[in-house]
């Protein structure tokens, strides 16, 4: 495998492990976006569980999350990525 794949796979593994460590008490926030995640993920050819794991690790299901480096929203998109993807409302779960 190429080094890039190792980096991607280690990040993916990290997200999956984070997903497994989810406390039961936070289930309400995590299920709030289930339908939106499923519809969007399947529409992009992705597994909803993977998208949900990334959201859990990146923002903890907080649509208003903002990192010190400038990443925003559920998926913590950086401004450059937002521009590349045409995301104009990064804090709106339907756009992020």
PDB file of C-alpha atoms in Angstrom:
ATOM      1  CA  UNK A   1       0.000   0.000   0.000  1.00  0.00           C
ATOM      2  CA  UNK A   2       1.064   3.543  -0.581  1.00  0.00           C
ATOM      3  CA  UNK A   3       1.849   5.766   2.438  1.00  0.00           C
ATOM      4  CA  UNK A   4      -1.245   7.877   1.696  1.00  0.00           C
ATOM      5  CA  UNK A   5      -3.443   4.827   2.143  1.00  0.00           C
ATOM      6  CA  UNK A   6      -1.835   4.126   5.524  1.00  0.00           C
ATOM      7  CA  UNK A   7      -2.590   7.658   6.662  1.00  0.00           C
ATOM      8  CA  UNK A   8      -6.180   7.393   5.415  1.00  0.00           C
ATOM      9  CA  UNK A   9      -6.692   3.973   7.003  1.00  0.00           C
ATOM     10  CA  UNK A  10      -5.212   5.090  10.325  1.00  0.00           C
ATOM     11  CA  UNK A  11      -7.563   8.098  10.329  1.00  0.00           C
ATOM     12  CA  UNK A  12     -10.492   5.870   9.461  1.00  0.00           C
ATOM     13  CA  UNK A  13      -9.559   3.432  12.219  1.00  0.00           C
ATOM     14  CA  UNK A  14      -9.304   6.323  14.656  1.00  0.00           C
ATOM     15  CA  UNK A  15     -12.813   7.481  13.731  1.00  0.00           C
ATOM     16  CA  UNK A  16     -14.200   3.973  14.064  1.00  0.00           C
ATOM     17  CA  UNK A  17     -12.614   3.523  17.486  1.00  0.00           C
ATOM     18  CA  UNK A  18     -14.008   6.873  18.538  1.00  0.00           C
ATOM     19  CA  UNK A  19     -17.440   5.740  17.364  1.00  0.00           C
ATOM     20  CA  UNK A  20     -17.200   2.588  19.477  1.00  0.00           C
ATOM     21  CA  UNK A  21     -16.433   4.668  22.566  1.00  0.00           C
ATOM     22  CA  UNK A  22     -19.715   6.601  22.358  1.00  0.00           C
ATOM     23  CA  UNK A  23     -21.470   6.808  25.726  1.00  0.00           C
ATOM     24  CA  UNK A  24     -25.084   5.639  25.747  1.00  0.00           C
ATOM     25  CA  UNK A  25     -26.281   8.899  27.340  1.00  0.00           C
ATOM     26  CA  UNK A  26     -25.472  10.881  24.180  1.00  0.00           C
ATOM     27  CA  UNK A  27     -27.759   8.787  21.970  1.00  0.00           C
ATOM     28  CA  UNK A  28     -30.367  11.530  21.457  1.00  0.00           C
ATOM     29  CA  UNK A  29     -27.979  13.988  19.808  1.00  0.00           C
ATOM     30  CA  UNK A  30     -26.457  11.209  17.716  1.00  0.00           C
ATOM     31  CA  UNK A  31     -29.757   9.963  16.337  1.00  0.00           C
ATOM     32  CA  UNK A  32     -31.059  13.449  15.523  1.00  0.00           C
ATOM     33  CA  UNK A  33     -29.357  13.413  12.109  1.00  0.00           C
ATOM     34  CA  UNK A  34     -29.782   9.713  11.225  1.00  0.00           C
ATOM     35  CA  UNK A  35     -32.195  10.258   8.322  1.00  0.00           C
ATOM     36  CA  UNK A  36     -30.164  13.118   6.867  1.00  0.00           C
ATOM     37  CA  UNK A  37     -26.921  11.136   7.202  1.00  0.00           C
ATOM     38  CA  UNK A  38     -28.432   8.038   5.568  1.00  0.00           C
ATOM     39  CA  UNK A  39     -29.957   9.942   2.653  1.00  0.00           C
ATOM     40  CA  UNK A  40     -26.822  11.974   1.983  1.00  0.00           C
ATOM     41  CA  UNK A  41     -24.380   9.093   2.481  1.00  0.00           C
ATOM     42  CA  UNK A  42     -26.235   6.695   0.190  1.00  0.00           C
ATOM     43  CA  UNK A  43     -26.574   9.483  -2.379  1.00  0.00           C
ATOM     44  CA  UNK A  44     -22.776   9.824  -2.402  1.00  0.00           C
ATOM     45  CA  UNK A  45     -22.121   6.070  -2.396  1.00  0.00           C
ATOM     46  CA  UNK A  46     -20.937   6.035   1.221  1.00  0.00           C
ATOM     47  CA  UNK A  47     -21.861   3.905   4.196  1.00  0.00           C
ATOM     48  CA  UNK A  48     -23.905   5.975   6.700  1.00  0.00           C
ATOM     49  CA  UNK A  49     -22.076   4.387   9.647  1.00  0.00           C
ATOM     50  CA  UNK A  50     -18.771   5.735   8.322  1.00  0.00           C
ATOM     51  CA  UNK A  51     -20.166   9.256   7.893  1.00  0.00           C
ATOM     52  CA  UNK A  52     -21.685   9.086  11.360  1.00  0.00           C
ATOM     53  CA  UNK A  53     -18.344   7.971  12.848  1.00  0.00           C
ATOM     54  CA  UNK A  54     -16.565  10.911  11.223  1.00  0.00           C
ATOM     55  CA  UNK A  55     -19.190  13.347  12.550  1.00  0.00           C
ATOM     56  CA  UNK A  56     -18.873  11.867  16.054  1.00  0.00           C
ATOM     57  CA  UNK A  57     -15.098  12.287  16.035  1.00  0.00           C
ATOM     58  CA  UNK A  58     -15.009  15.675  14.359  1.00  0.00           C
ATOM     59  CA  UNK A  59     -17.815  17.606  16.063  1.00  0.00           C
ATOM     60  CA  UNK A  60     -19.550  15.314  18.551  1.00  0.00           C
ATOM     61  CA  UNK A  61     -22.757  15.936  16.563  1.00  0.00           C
ATOM     62  CA  UNK A  62     -22.604  19.671  17.287  1.00  0.00           C
ATOM     63  CA  UNK A  63     -23.601  21.479  14.066  1.00  0.00           C
ATOM     64  CA  UNK A  64     -22.163  24.740  15.461  1.00  0.00           C
ATOM     65  CA  UNK A  65     -18.738  23.284  16.272  1.00  0.00           C
ATOM     66  CA  UNK A  66     -15.764  25.385  15.254  1.00  0.00           C
ATOM     67  CA  UNK A  67     -12.155  24.333  15.715  1.00  0.00           C
ATOM     68  CA  UNK A  68      -9.304  26.675  16.659  1.00  0.00           C
ATOM     69  CA  UNK A  69      -7.925  26.126  13.138  1.00  0.00           C
ATOM     70  CA  UNK A  70     -11.188  27.234  11.483  1.00  0.00           C
ATOM     71  CA  UNK A  71     -12.929  23.939  10.683  1.00  0.00           C
ATOM     72  CA  UNK A  72     -16.712  24.312  10.914  1.00  0.00           C
ATOM     73  CA  UNK A  73     -19.899  22.303  11.303  1.00  0.00           C
ATOM     74  CA  UNK A  74     -20.700  18.627  11.753  1.00  0.00           C
ATOM     75  CA  UNK A  75     -17.992  17.333   9.414  1.00  0.00           C
ATOM     76  CA  UNK A  76     -15.538  20.103  10.426  1.00  0.00           C
ATOM     77  CA  UNK A  77     -14.898  21.353   6.916  1.00  0.00           C
ATOM     78  CA  UNK A  78     -12.096  23.868   6.459  1.00  0.00           C
ATOM     79  CA  UNK A  79     -12.960  27.060   4.520  1.00  0.00           C
ATOM     80  CA  UNK A  80     -10.918  25.942   1.500  1.00  0.00           C
ATOM     81  CA  UNK A  81     -12.747  22.618   1.382  1.00  0.00           C
ATOM     82  CA  UNK A  82     -16.077  24.403   1.758  1.00  0.00           C
ATOM     83  CA  UNK A  83     -15.256  26.590  -1.238  1.00  0.00           C
ATOM     84  CA  UNK A  84     -14.119  23.593  -3.282  1.00  0.00           C
ATOM     85  CA  UNK A  85     -17.347  21.702  -2.492  1.00  0.00           C
ATOM     86  CA  UNK A  86     -19.616  24.731  -2.846  1.00  0.00           C
ATOM     87  CA  UNK A  87     -20.702  24.680   0.804  1.00  0.00           C
ATOM     88  CA  UNK A  88     -22.053  28.148   1.617  1.00  0.00           C
ATOM     89  CA  UNK A  89     -23.669  27.349   4.976  1.00  0.00           C
ATOM     90  CA  UNK A  90     -21.183  25.218   6.952  1.00  0.00           C
ATOM     91  CA  UNK A  91     -23.213  25.301  10.181  1.00  0.00           C
ATOM     92  CA  UNK A  92     -26.357  23.951   8.488  1.00  0.00           C
ATOM     93  CA  UNK A  93     -26.349  20.116   8.781  1.00  0.00           C
ATOM     94  CA  UNK A  94     -27.972  19.801   5.345  1.00  0.00           C
ATOM     95  CA  UNK A  95     -25.014  21.603   3.769  1.00  0.00           C
ATOM     96  CA  UNK A  96     -22.186  20.109   5.825  1.00  0.00           C
TER      97      UNK A  96
END
